[in-house]
Every structure is written in structure tokens, then in C-alpha cells.
Amino acid sequence: MTSPSATQDSYPYPNEPIWSRSEKAIARTAFDAALGRELHEVIQEAKRIASEIQQSSDLWDLEHYLTQRRKEIDRKYDYRYSQLTQVFGKLLYEQRLRQEELHGLREDKLKPIRSFAKFLAEDAA
Amino acid sequence: MTSPSATQDSYPYPNEPIWSRSEKAIARTAFDAALGRELHEVIQEAKRIASEIQQSSDLWDLEHYLTQRRKEIDRKYDYRYSQLTQVFGKLLYEQRLRQEELHGLREDKLKPIRSFAKFLAEDAA
């Protein structure tokens, strides 16, 4: 049987929870760390692709790769509190963030974050 | 005093001259050689920029550089016979093409090519 609160708990987009000052600090650190790691990855990959360029089509492939990655990163790293549970859920799912980095967030944040990560995993299966 | 034919001769966009078969072969070779050299230059520069990337802004600078160069090259290398005298004129002006590479073209092509190169040089002065 599904009560309204159970429905809300399992739904990956609950009404916006309130982020305390300490939670905001944890969120910012985790967000910046994941973004930094992803950017580092793109930098390494761009250097690798560039080093292997032999003809002009390789050059435009590199341009295309950079454009795609820039757009994807812009979309993914959206630091609005209304979006953060989904952002962190996606980063958990992609293993770009470890659960420990979110340590200190309250359950009203962690639950929808884990729930969204699970949803993405099931969706991709 | 300016006669109509003198005006036509000194104008950098004369009525389209007819390209003979041998002139087309010369034009194609010169065009491809200049394009190849310019692409080679962009490849070397992209490799250099990529090797020096340290932070994400450098990454998007590389993307921007590639996009700009691709658009510029697309615009510049326009292999339509109606455009070729301007294309070669510009390449001469930019020293991406040597006069000798156009050896074998008739004077009705060489004259507007040199004239356009001269126009660009004076315009930039």
C-alpha cells in the first residue's frame, strides 16, 4: 500500500529540501571536487587526442569532442539547490562522486540523491 | 584617361575568365598545396596549445581556436572558378602561395590574382 509520504520519499524529485549552512559547504566541496576530476579527465583526453592528430579530420574530431564535452559539463554541473539532488545522484551513478564525499548531508538530501542514482542505474540496465 | 577595358583590367573582379584544362590542373595543385600547408600549420599549433593546457579555460581556448580556424579555412578555400582569382590573390598576399606555383596560368588569370593581392596589401597598409 502506498501512502502519500511513501510516494514522496521514493520519488526522485521531492519538494525542495532546505540546505543548512554546513550542508551547503559539504555540497560545494563535493561538487567542485567532481567537476575538477571531470575537467582533469577531459584535459588528459584532449592532450592524448591532440598528440595523435595526423590529418585535418582528426583536428575537427578534436574540436567536436571539446564542444560536446563542454556542453555536457555545462548541463551536468548545475549548482542550484533545486537541482543538486539530481546532480549528485547522477555523479554517484557515474561514479564521479563517492558516497563518503556527501557525508554530513541530512537524510532528506541523501535519500533522493541515492534514489536518483538508483533510478539511472535501473534505467540504463 | 580611363577606357572601359582599362577599368576592367584594373578591377580585381573581372568577368569570369575561362579556365583551360591545363589551367584547372595547375589551379587544383596550387590550391591543394596551400590548403595542405595551412592545415599542417593548424595541426602543429593545436598540438602545441594542447600540450600546454593546464586548466579548463585553456581547454575551451583550444576549442575556440579550432572553431575559428575551421570557419576561416572553410571561407578562404572556396574552389569555384568564379572565386579562384580572389582565393589565389589572398593566398599570394598571405604568402601561403608562391607566384611560381601559378606558373602556366594565362595572363587573364594572373593579372586579377596579382591585382587582388596588391589590393589586400594596400588595404592592410
Coordinates of C-alpha atoms in Angstrom, one line a residue:
Chain A
M1 CA 0.0 0.0 0.0
T2 CA 1.3 3.4 -0.9
S3 CA 0.8 6.4 1.4
P4 CA 1.4 9.9 0.1
S5 CA 4.6 10.3 2.2
A6 CA 6.0 6.9 0.9
T7 CA 5.3 8.1 -2.6
Q8 CA 7.1 11.3 -2.0
D9 CA 10.1 9.5 -0.4
S10 CA 10.6 7.2 -3.4
Y11 CA 10.2 9.9 -6.0
P12 CA 13.5 11.3 -7.2
Y13 CA 12.3 14.9 -7.3
P14 CA 10.9 15.7 -3.8
N15 CA 9.8 19.2 -2.9
E16 CA 12.9 21.2 -2.4
P17 CA 14.6 20.5 0.9
I18 CA 16.3 23.2 2.9
W19 CA 20.1 23.2 2.8
S20 CA 21.8 24.2 6.1
R21 CA 25.0 26.3 6.1
S22 CA 27.1 23.2 6.8
E23 CA 25.3 21.2 4.1
K24 CA 26.0 23.9 1.6
A25 CA 29.7 23.8 2.4
I26 CA 29.7 20.0 2.0
A27 CA 27.8 20.2 -1.2
R28 CA 30.1 22.9 -2.7
T29 CA 33.2 20.9 -1.8
A30 CA 31.8 17.7 -3.3
F31 CA 30.5 19.5 -6.4
D32 CA 33.9 21.2 -7.1
A33 CA 35.8 18.0 -6.5
A34 CA 33.8 16.1 -9.0
L35 CA 33.9 18.9 -11.5
G36 CA 37.7 19.2 -11.1
R37 CA 38.1 15.5 -11.7
E38 CA 36.0 15.5 -14.7
L39 CA 37.8 18.5 -16.2
H40 CA 41.1 16.9 -15.4
E41 CA 39.9 13.8 -17.4
V42 CA 38.9 16.0 -20.4
I43 CA 42.3 17.8 -20.3
Q44 CA 44.1 14.5 -20.4
E45 CA 42.0 13.1 -23.2
A46 CA 42.3 16.3 -25.2
K47 CA 46.1 16.1 -24.9
R48 CA 46.0 12.5 -26.0
I49 CA 43.8 13.1 -29.0
A50 CA 45.9 16.2 -30.0
S51 CA 49.1 14.2 -29.8
E52 CA 47.7 11.6 -32.2
I53 CA 46.4 14.1 -34.8
Q54 CA 47.7 13.2 -38.3
Q55 CA 45.3 14.8 -40.7
S56 CA 42.7 17.6 -40.8
S57 CA 39.7 15.3 -40.0
D58 CA 41.4 14.4 -36.7
L59 CA 41.7 18.1 -36.0
W60 CA 37.9 18.7 -36.4
D61 CA 37.2 15.5 -34.4
L62 CA 39.1 17.1 -31.5
E63 CA 37.1 20.3 -31.9
H64 CA 33.9 18.2 -31.9
Y65 CA 35.0 16.3 -28.8
L66 CA 35.7 19.5 -26.9
T67 CA 32.4 21.1 -27.9
Q68 CA 30.4 18.1 -26.9
R69 CA 32.2 17.8 -23.6
R70 CA 31.9 21.5 -22.8
K71 CA 28.1 21.3 -23.4
E72 CA 27.7 18.1 -21.4
I73 CA 29.7 19.5 -18.5
D74 CA 27.7 22.8 -18.6
R75 CA 24.4 20.9 -18.4
K76 CA 25.5 18.4 -15.8
Y77 CA 27.2 20.7 -13.3
D78 CA 24.2 22.9 -12.3
Y79 CA 24.7 24.3 -8.9
R80 CA 21.2 25.3 -8.0
Y81 CA 19.9 23.9 -4.8
S82 CA 16.7 22.9 -6.6
Q83 CA 18.9 20.7 -8.9
L84 CA 21.6 19.4 -6.6
T85 CA 20.0 16.1 -5.6
Q86 CA 19.8 15.2 -9.2
V87 CA 23.2 16.5 -9.9
F88 CA 24.7 14.4 -7.1
G89 CA 22.5 11.4 -8.0
K90 CA 23.9 11.5 -11.5
L91 CA 27.5 11.9 -10.3
L92 CA 27.1 9.0 -7.9
Y93 CA 25.7 6.9 -10.7
E94 CA 28.6 7.8 -12.9
Q95 CA 31.0 7.0 -10.1
R96 CA 32.4 10.6 -10.3
L97 CA 31.5 11.1 -6.7
R98 CA 31.9 8.7 -3.7
Q99 CA 29.1 8.4 -1.1
E100 CA 31.6 9.5 1.6
E101 CA 32.0 12.9 0.0
L102 CA 28.4 13.6 0.8
H103 CA 28.9 12.6 4.4
G104 CA 27.2 15.2 6.6
L105 CA 24.2 15.8 4.4
R106 CA 20.9 15.0 6.1
E107 CA 18.8 12.1 5.0
D108 CA 16.2 14.4 3.3
K109 CA 19.0 15.1 0.8
L110 CA 20.8 11.7 0.7
K111 CA 17.6 9.7 0.2
P112 CA 16.6 11.5 -3.1
I113 CA 20.3 11.5 -4.2
R114 CA 20.6 7.7 -3.8
S115 CA 17.1 7.3 -5.2
F116 CA 18.0 9.2 -8.4
A117 CA 21.3 7.3 -8.8
K118 CA 19.4 4.0 -8.5
F119 CA 16.8 5.2 -11.0
L120 CA 19.6 6.0 -13.5
A121 CA 21.2 2.6 -12.9
E122 CA 17.9 0.8 -13.5
D123 CA 17.1 3.0 -16.5
A124 CA 20.4 2.1 -18.1
A125 CA 20.2 -1.6 -17.4
Chain B
M1 CA 42.1 58.7 -69.1
T2 CA 40.2 55.5 -68.3
S3 CA 38.9 53.4 -71.2
P4 CA 36.3 50.7 -70.3
S5 CA 38.8 47.9 -70.9
A6 CA 41.5 49.5 -68.7
T7 CA 38.9 49.8 -65.9
Q8 CA 38.1 46.1 -66.4
D9 CA 41.8 45.2 -66.3
S10 CA 42.5 47.0 -63.1
Y11 CA 39.4 45.8 -61.3
P12 CA 40.0 42.8 -59.1
Y13 CA 36.8 41.1 -60.0
P14 CA 36.8 40.8 -63.8
N15 CA 34.1 38.9 -65.7
E16 CA 34.8 35.2 -65.2
P17 CA 37.7 34.1 -67.4
I18 CA 37.6 30.6 -68.9
W19 CA 39.9 28.1 -67.3
S20 CA 41.5 25.6 -69.7
R21 CA 42.0 22.0 -68.8
S22 CA 45.7 22.5 -68.0
E23 CA 45.0 25.7 -66.1
K24 CA 42.5 23.8 -64.0
A25 CA 45.1 21.2 -63.2
I26 CA 47.6 23.9 -62.2
A27 CA 44.9 25.6 -60.0
R28 CA 44.0 22.4 -58.3
T29 CA 47.6 21.6 -57.4
A30 CA 48.3 25.1 -56.1
F31 CA 45.1 25.2 -54.2
D32 CA 45.6 21.8 -52.5
A33 CA 49.2 22.6 -51.7
A34 CA 48.3 25.9 -50.0
L35 CA 45.4 24.2 -48.1
G36 CA 47.7 21.3 -47.1
R37 CA 50.3 23.7 -45.7
E38 CA 47.7 25.8 -43.8
L39 CA 46.2 22.6 -42.3
H40 CA 49.6 21.4 -41.3
E41 CA 50.2 24.7 -39.6
V42 CA 46.9 24.4 -37.6
I43 CA 47.7 20.8 -36.7
Q44 CA 51.1 21.9 -35.3
E45 CA 49.6 24.8 -33.4
A46 CA 46.8 22.7 -32.0
K47 CA 49.3 20.2 -30.7
R48 CA 51.3 23.0 -29.1
I49 CA 48.3 24.5 -27.5
A50 CA 47.1 21.2 -26.2
S51 CA 50.5 20.3 -24.8
E52 CA 50.4 23.5 -22.7
I53 CA 46.9 23.1 -21.3
Q54 CA 46.9 23.5 -17.5
Q55 CA 43.3 24.4 -16.6
S56 CA 39.9 24.2 -18.1
S57 CA 39.9 27.7 -19.6
D58 CA 42.9 26.6 -21.7
L59 CA 40.7 23.7 -22.9
W60 CA 38.0 26.0 -24.1
D61 CA 40.5 28.3 -25.6
L62 CA 41.7 25.4 -27.7
E63 CA 38.1 24.6 -28.8
H64 CA 37.6 28.3 -29.7
Y65 CA 40.9 28.4 -31.7
L66 CA 39.9 25.2 -33.7
T67 CA 36.4 26.6 -34.4
Q68 CA 37.7 29.9 -35.6
R69 CA 40.4 28.3 -37.8
R70 CA 37.9 25.8 -39.3
K71 CA 35.5 28.6 -40.2
E72 CA 38.2 30.8 -41.6
I73 CA 39.6 27.9 -43.7
D74 CA 36.2 27.0 -45.0
R75 CA 35.6 30.5 -46.1
K76 CA 39.0 31.0 -47.6
Y77 CA 39.4 27.8 -49.6
D78 CA 36.5 28.2 -52.0
Y79 CA 37.2 26.2 -55.1
R80 CA 34.8 27.7 -57.5
Y81 CA 36.3 29.1 -60.7
S82 CA 34.3 32.3 -60.2
Q83 CA 36.2 32.7 -56.9
L84 CA 39.6 31.4 -57.7
T85 CA 41.3 34.6 -58.7
Q86 CA 40.4 36.1 -55.3
V87 CA 41.3 32.9 -53.5
F88 CA 44.8 32.9 -55.1
G89 CA 45.1 36.6 -54.7
K90 CA 44.5 36.3 -51.0
L91 CA 46.9 33.3 -50.7
L92 CA 49.6 35.2 -52.5
Y93 CA 49.1 38.2 -50.2
E94 CA 49.3 35.9 -47.2
Q95 CA 52.4 34.3 -48.6
R96 CA 50.7 30.9 -48.5
L97 CA 51.3 30.5 -52.2
R98 CA 54.4 31.4 -54.3
Q99 CA 53.9 33.0 -57.7
E100 CA 55.8 30.1 -59.3
E101 CA 53.1 27.7 -58.2
L102 CA 50.7 29.5 -60.6
H103 CA 53.1 29.2 -63.5
G104 CA 51.2 28.1 -66.5
L105 CA 48.1 30.2 -65.9
R106 CA 47.3 32.7 -68.6
E107 CA 47.6 36.4 -68.0
D108 CA 43.8 36.8 -67.9
K109 CA 44.0 34.9 -64.5
L110 CA 47.4 36.1 -63.3
K111 CA 46.6 39.7 -63.7
P112 CA 43.5 39.8 -61.5
I113 CA 45.2 37.5 -59.0
R114 CA 48.2 39.8 -58.6
S115 CA 45.8 42.8 -58.6
F116 CA 43.8 41.4 -55.7
A117 CA 46.9 40.5 -53.8
K118 CA 48.1 44.1 -54.3
F119 CA 44.7 45.5 -53.3
L120 CA 44.9 43.5 -50.0
A121 CA 48.4 44.6 -49.3
E122 CA 47.5 48.3 -49.8
D123 CA 44.3 47.9 -47.8
A124 CA 46.3 46.5 -44.9
A125 CA 49.0 49.2 -45.0

